[in-house]
XYZ file of C-alpha atoms in Angstrom:
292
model
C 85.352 -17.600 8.860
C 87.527 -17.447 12.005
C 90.793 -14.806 11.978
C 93.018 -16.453 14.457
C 95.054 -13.560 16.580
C 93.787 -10.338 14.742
C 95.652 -7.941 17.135
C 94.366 -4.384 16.933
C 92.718 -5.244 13.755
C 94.754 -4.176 10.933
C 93.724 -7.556 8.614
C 90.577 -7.506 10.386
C 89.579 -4.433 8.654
C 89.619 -5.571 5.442
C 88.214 -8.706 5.597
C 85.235 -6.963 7.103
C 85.175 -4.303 4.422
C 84.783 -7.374 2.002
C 82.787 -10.195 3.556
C 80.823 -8.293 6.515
C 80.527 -9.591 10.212
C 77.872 -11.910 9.938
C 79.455 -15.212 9.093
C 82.939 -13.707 10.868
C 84.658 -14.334 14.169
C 87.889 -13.672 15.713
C 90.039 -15.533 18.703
C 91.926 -12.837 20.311
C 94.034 -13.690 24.073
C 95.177 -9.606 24.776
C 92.591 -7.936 26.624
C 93.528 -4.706 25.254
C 93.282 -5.570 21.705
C 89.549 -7.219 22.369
C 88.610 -4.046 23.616
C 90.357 -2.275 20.885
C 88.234 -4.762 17.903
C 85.040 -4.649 20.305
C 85.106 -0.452 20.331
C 85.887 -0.719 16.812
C 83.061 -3.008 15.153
C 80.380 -3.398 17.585
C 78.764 -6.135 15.716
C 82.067 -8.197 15.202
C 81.773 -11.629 17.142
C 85.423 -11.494 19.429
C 86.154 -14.322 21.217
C 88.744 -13.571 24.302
C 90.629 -17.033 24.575
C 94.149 -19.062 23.480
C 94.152 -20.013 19.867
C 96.480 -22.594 21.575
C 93.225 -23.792 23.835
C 90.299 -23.187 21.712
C 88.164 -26.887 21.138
C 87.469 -26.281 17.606
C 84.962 -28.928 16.686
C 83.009 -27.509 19.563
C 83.490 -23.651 18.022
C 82.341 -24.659 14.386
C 78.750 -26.596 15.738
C 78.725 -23.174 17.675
C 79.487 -21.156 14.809
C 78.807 -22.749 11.422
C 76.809 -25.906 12.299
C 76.304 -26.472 8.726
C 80.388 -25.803 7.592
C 83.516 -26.820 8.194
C 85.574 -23.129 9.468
C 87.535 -21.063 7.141
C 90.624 -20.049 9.149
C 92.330 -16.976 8.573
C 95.390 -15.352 10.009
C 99.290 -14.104 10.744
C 100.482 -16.838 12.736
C 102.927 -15.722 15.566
C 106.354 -16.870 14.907
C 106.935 -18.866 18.209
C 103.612 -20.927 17.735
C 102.895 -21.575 14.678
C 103.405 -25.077 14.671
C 101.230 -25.669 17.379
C 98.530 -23.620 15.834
C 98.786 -25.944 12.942
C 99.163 -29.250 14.592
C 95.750 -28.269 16.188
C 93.965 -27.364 13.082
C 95.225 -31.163 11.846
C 93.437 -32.563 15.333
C 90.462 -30.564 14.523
C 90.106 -31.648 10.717
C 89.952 -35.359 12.408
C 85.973 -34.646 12.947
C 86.574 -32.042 9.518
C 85.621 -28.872 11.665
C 88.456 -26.660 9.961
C 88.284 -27.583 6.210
C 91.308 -24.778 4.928
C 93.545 -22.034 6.327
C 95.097 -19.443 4.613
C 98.003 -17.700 6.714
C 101.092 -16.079 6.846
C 103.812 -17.697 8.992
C 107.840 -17.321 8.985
C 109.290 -18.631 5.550
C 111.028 -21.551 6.949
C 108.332 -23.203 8.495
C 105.940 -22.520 5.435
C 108.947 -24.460 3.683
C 109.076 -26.812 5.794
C 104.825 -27.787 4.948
C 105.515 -28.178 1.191
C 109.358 -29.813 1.393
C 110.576 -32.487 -0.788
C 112.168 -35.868 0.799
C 115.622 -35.688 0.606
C 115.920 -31.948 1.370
C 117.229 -30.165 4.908
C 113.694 -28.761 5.316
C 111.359 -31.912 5.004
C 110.768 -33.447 8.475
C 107.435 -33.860 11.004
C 105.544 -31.111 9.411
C 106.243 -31.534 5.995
C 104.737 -35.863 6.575
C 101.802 -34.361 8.869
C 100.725 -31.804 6.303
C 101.090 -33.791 2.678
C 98.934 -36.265 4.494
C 96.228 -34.016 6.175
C 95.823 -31.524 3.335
C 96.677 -29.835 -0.216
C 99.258 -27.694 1.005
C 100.326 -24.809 -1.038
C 103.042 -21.973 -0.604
C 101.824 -18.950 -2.462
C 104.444 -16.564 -2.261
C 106.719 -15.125 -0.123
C 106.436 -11.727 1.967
C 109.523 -9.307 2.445
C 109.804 -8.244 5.875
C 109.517 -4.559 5.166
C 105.943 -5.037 4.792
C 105.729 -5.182 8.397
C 105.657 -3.137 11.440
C 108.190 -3.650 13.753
C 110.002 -5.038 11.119
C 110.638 -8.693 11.931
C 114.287 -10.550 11.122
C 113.453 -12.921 9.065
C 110.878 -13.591 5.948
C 107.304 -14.507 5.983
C 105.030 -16.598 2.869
C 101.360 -16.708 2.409
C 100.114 -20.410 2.951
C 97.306 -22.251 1.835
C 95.830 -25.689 3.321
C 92.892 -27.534 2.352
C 92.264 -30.150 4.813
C 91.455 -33.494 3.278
C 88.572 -34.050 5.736
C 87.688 -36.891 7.832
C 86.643 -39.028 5.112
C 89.579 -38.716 2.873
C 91.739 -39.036 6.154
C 90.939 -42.263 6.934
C 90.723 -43.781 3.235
C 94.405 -42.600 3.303
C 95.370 -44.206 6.738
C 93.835 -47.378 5.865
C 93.103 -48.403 9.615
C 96.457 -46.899 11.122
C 95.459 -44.566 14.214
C 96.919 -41.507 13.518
C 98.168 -41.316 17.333
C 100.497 -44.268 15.849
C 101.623 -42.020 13.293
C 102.258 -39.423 15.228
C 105.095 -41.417 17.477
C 106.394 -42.938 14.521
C 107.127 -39.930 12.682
C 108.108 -38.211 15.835
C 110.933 -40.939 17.219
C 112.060 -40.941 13.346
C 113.279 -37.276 12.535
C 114.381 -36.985 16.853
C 117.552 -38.823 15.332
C 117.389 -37.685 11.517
C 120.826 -38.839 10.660
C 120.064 -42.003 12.055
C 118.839 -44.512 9.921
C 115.172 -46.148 10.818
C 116.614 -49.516 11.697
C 117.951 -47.609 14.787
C 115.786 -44.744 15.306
C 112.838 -47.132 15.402
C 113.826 -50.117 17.351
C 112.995 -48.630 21.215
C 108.931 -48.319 20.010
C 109.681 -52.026 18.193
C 110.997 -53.280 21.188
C 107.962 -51.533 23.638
C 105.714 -53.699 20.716
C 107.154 -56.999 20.505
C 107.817 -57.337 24.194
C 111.354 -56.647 23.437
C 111.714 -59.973 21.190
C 114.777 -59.120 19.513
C 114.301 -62.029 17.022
C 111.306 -61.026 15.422
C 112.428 -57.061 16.101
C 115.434 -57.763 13.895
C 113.284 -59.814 11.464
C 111.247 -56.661 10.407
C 113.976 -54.164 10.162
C 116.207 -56.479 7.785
C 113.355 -56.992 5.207
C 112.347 -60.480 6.605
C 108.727 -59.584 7.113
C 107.427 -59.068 3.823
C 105.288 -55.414 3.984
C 102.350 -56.408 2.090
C 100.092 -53.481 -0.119
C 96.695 -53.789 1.822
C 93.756 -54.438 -0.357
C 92.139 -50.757 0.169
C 95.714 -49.282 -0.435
C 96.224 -51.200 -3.654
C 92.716 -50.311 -4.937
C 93.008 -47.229 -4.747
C 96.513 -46.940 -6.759
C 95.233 -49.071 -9.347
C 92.544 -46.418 -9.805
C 94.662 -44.267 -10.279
C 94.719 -42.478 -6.395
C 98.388 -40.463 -6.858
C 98.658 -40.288 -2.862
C 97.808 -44.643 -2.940
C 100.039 -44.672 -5.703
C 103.333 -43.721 -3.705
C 102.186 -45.825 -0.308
C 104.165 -49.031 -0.835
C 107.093 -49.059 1.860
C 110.424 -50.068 0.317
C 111.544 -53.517 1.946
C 115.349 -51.624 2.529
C 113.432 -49.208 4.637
C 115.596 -50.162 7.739
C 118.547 -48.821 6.169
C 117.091 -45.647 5.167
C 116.756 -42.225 6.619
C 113.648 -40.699 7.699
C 114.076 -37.644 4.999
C 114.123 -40.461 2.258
C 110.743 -41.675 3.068
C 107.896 -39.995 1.495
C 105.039 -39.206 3.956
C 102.260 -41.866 2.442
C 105.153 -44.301 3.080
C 105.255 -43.413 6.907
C 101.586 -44.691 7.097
C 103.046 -48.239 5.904
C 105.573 -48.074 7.981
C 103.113 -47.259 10.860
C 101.342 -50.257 9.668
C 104.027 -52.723 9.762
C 105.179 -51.336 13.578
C 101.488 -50.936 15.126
C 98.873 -52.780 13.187
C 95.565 -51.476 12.309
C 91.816 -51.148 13.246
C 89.536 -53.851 11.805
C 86.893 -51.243 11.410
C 88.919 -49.521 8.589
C 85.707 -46.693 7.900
C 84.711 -45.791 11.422
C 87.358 -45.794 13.823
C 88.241 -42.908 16.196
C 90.857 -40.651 14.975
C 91.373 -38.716 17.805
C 90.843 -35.674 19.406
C 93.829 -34.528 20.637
C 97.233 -36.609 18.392
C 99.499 -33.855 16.985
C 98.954 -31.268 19.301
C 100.639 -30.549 22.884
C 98.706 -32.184 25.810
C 98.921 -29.120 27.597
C 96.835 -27.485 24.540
C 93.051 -27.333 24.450
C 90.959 -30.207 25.561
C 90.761 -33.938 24.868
């Protein structure tokens, strides 16, 4: 288990009161509070570094060779999302298999949002991909000292794992994704016909035939044979995966996220080498962040 940002220790404690310090290690960037949680539990394993920078396939073969990581933490407000697009990079080789933490409301919203809503956007596709996502319940402010402005949730993920991953992708890089779902919701009122056609043009060699021929329905988005499979065994996620031909003239919010891998599809192609392909080190998070 890995407590991401513990501070002076205050959740610390108690995890250590119920699971020990053997199996238990925390990422900590303030000198002063790794001093603080070194002075304080000799035998605790503290690790003075950047959540933000931290390789974390390369800390769980240090740390639980045999495991994926538990992760475990209050997320700071003005990184959260970055924390969690790097957990999704590290799942790619399934070194973080779930994270429970607490985070502002609105982006813990934003994880488990509907299509069609004001809060369903990048992370909401990302995360109903990568993992079982699951808002527990919501935390009142007062519960914390200094008391912060706005509310906070509990949140649960359990990554999907590598495996699962790339069943679900099919043979679409998730760096493909990535751009696609990112150039989408940059214009969210827009519809995809429009928000879409700059990466269709950088594609096609800016052949506006055949760019206009797949946003007007003309190329017909065919169910690939792994895809279809797995819906007619029932798969829920393979179930919802078929991209509506009016897709052009929809808006990113009314596409659900296993749709966005079709799309994805259709724009970029795929790997022929649907079960071993590279996923990535570093796709959703900043380059800036960790290595890769």
């Amino acid at each position: 288990m890995v407590e991401l940002g513990p501070g002076p220790g205050a959740l610390t404690q108690v995890l250590i009161e119920r699971y020990g310090t053997e199996n238990f290690s925390c990422i900590e960037i303030d000198q002063r509070a790794v001093q603080v949680l070194n002075e304080r539990h000799p035998t605790l394993d503290v690790i003075h570094s950047d959540v933000l920078q931290v390789d974390y396939p390369t800390l769980q073969s240090s740390l639980s060779p045999n495991s994926p990581l538990a992760v475990i933490g209050n997320l700071p407000y003005y990184i959260t999302s970055q924390i969690l697009f790097a957990l999704a990079d590290a799942s790619h080789s399934t070194a973080v298999r779930t994270a429970t933490v607490t985070m502002q409301l609105e982006v813990g919203q934003r994880l488990v949002a509907s299509t069609s809503t004001k809060a369903y956007g990048i992370l909401s596709v990302a995360f109903q991909i990568y993992a079982d996502t699951r808002l527990h319940f919501k935390i009142p402010n007062t519960v914390f000292y200094p008391k912060p402005k706005v509310e906070s949730c509990l949140v649960g993920m359990s990554f999907v794992g590598e495996d699962e991953l790339r069943r679900r992708l099919d043979g679409v890089r998730p760096s493909d994704l990535r751009r696609v779902v990112q150039m989408s919701f940059q214009q969210r009122r827009k519809t995809l016909r429009s928000s879409l056609r700059r990466i269709l043009m950088e594609v096609h060699n800016g052949d506006k035939n055949k760019v206009n021929d797949i946003v007007t329905g003309g190329r017909k988005v065919e169910v690939p044979a792994g895809v279809k499979a797995r819906a007619e065994g029932g798969d829920k996620f393979a179930i919802q995966q078929e991209l509506p031909e009016e897709w052009g003239s929809m808006r990113p919010e009314e596409l659900k996220p296993m749709q966005f891998i079709e799309l994805t599809r259709l724009i970029y192609g795929e790997e022929e080498d649907k079960e071993n392909y590279e996923l990535g080190v570093k796709v959703w998070r900043k380059l800036k962040h960790g290595k890769g």
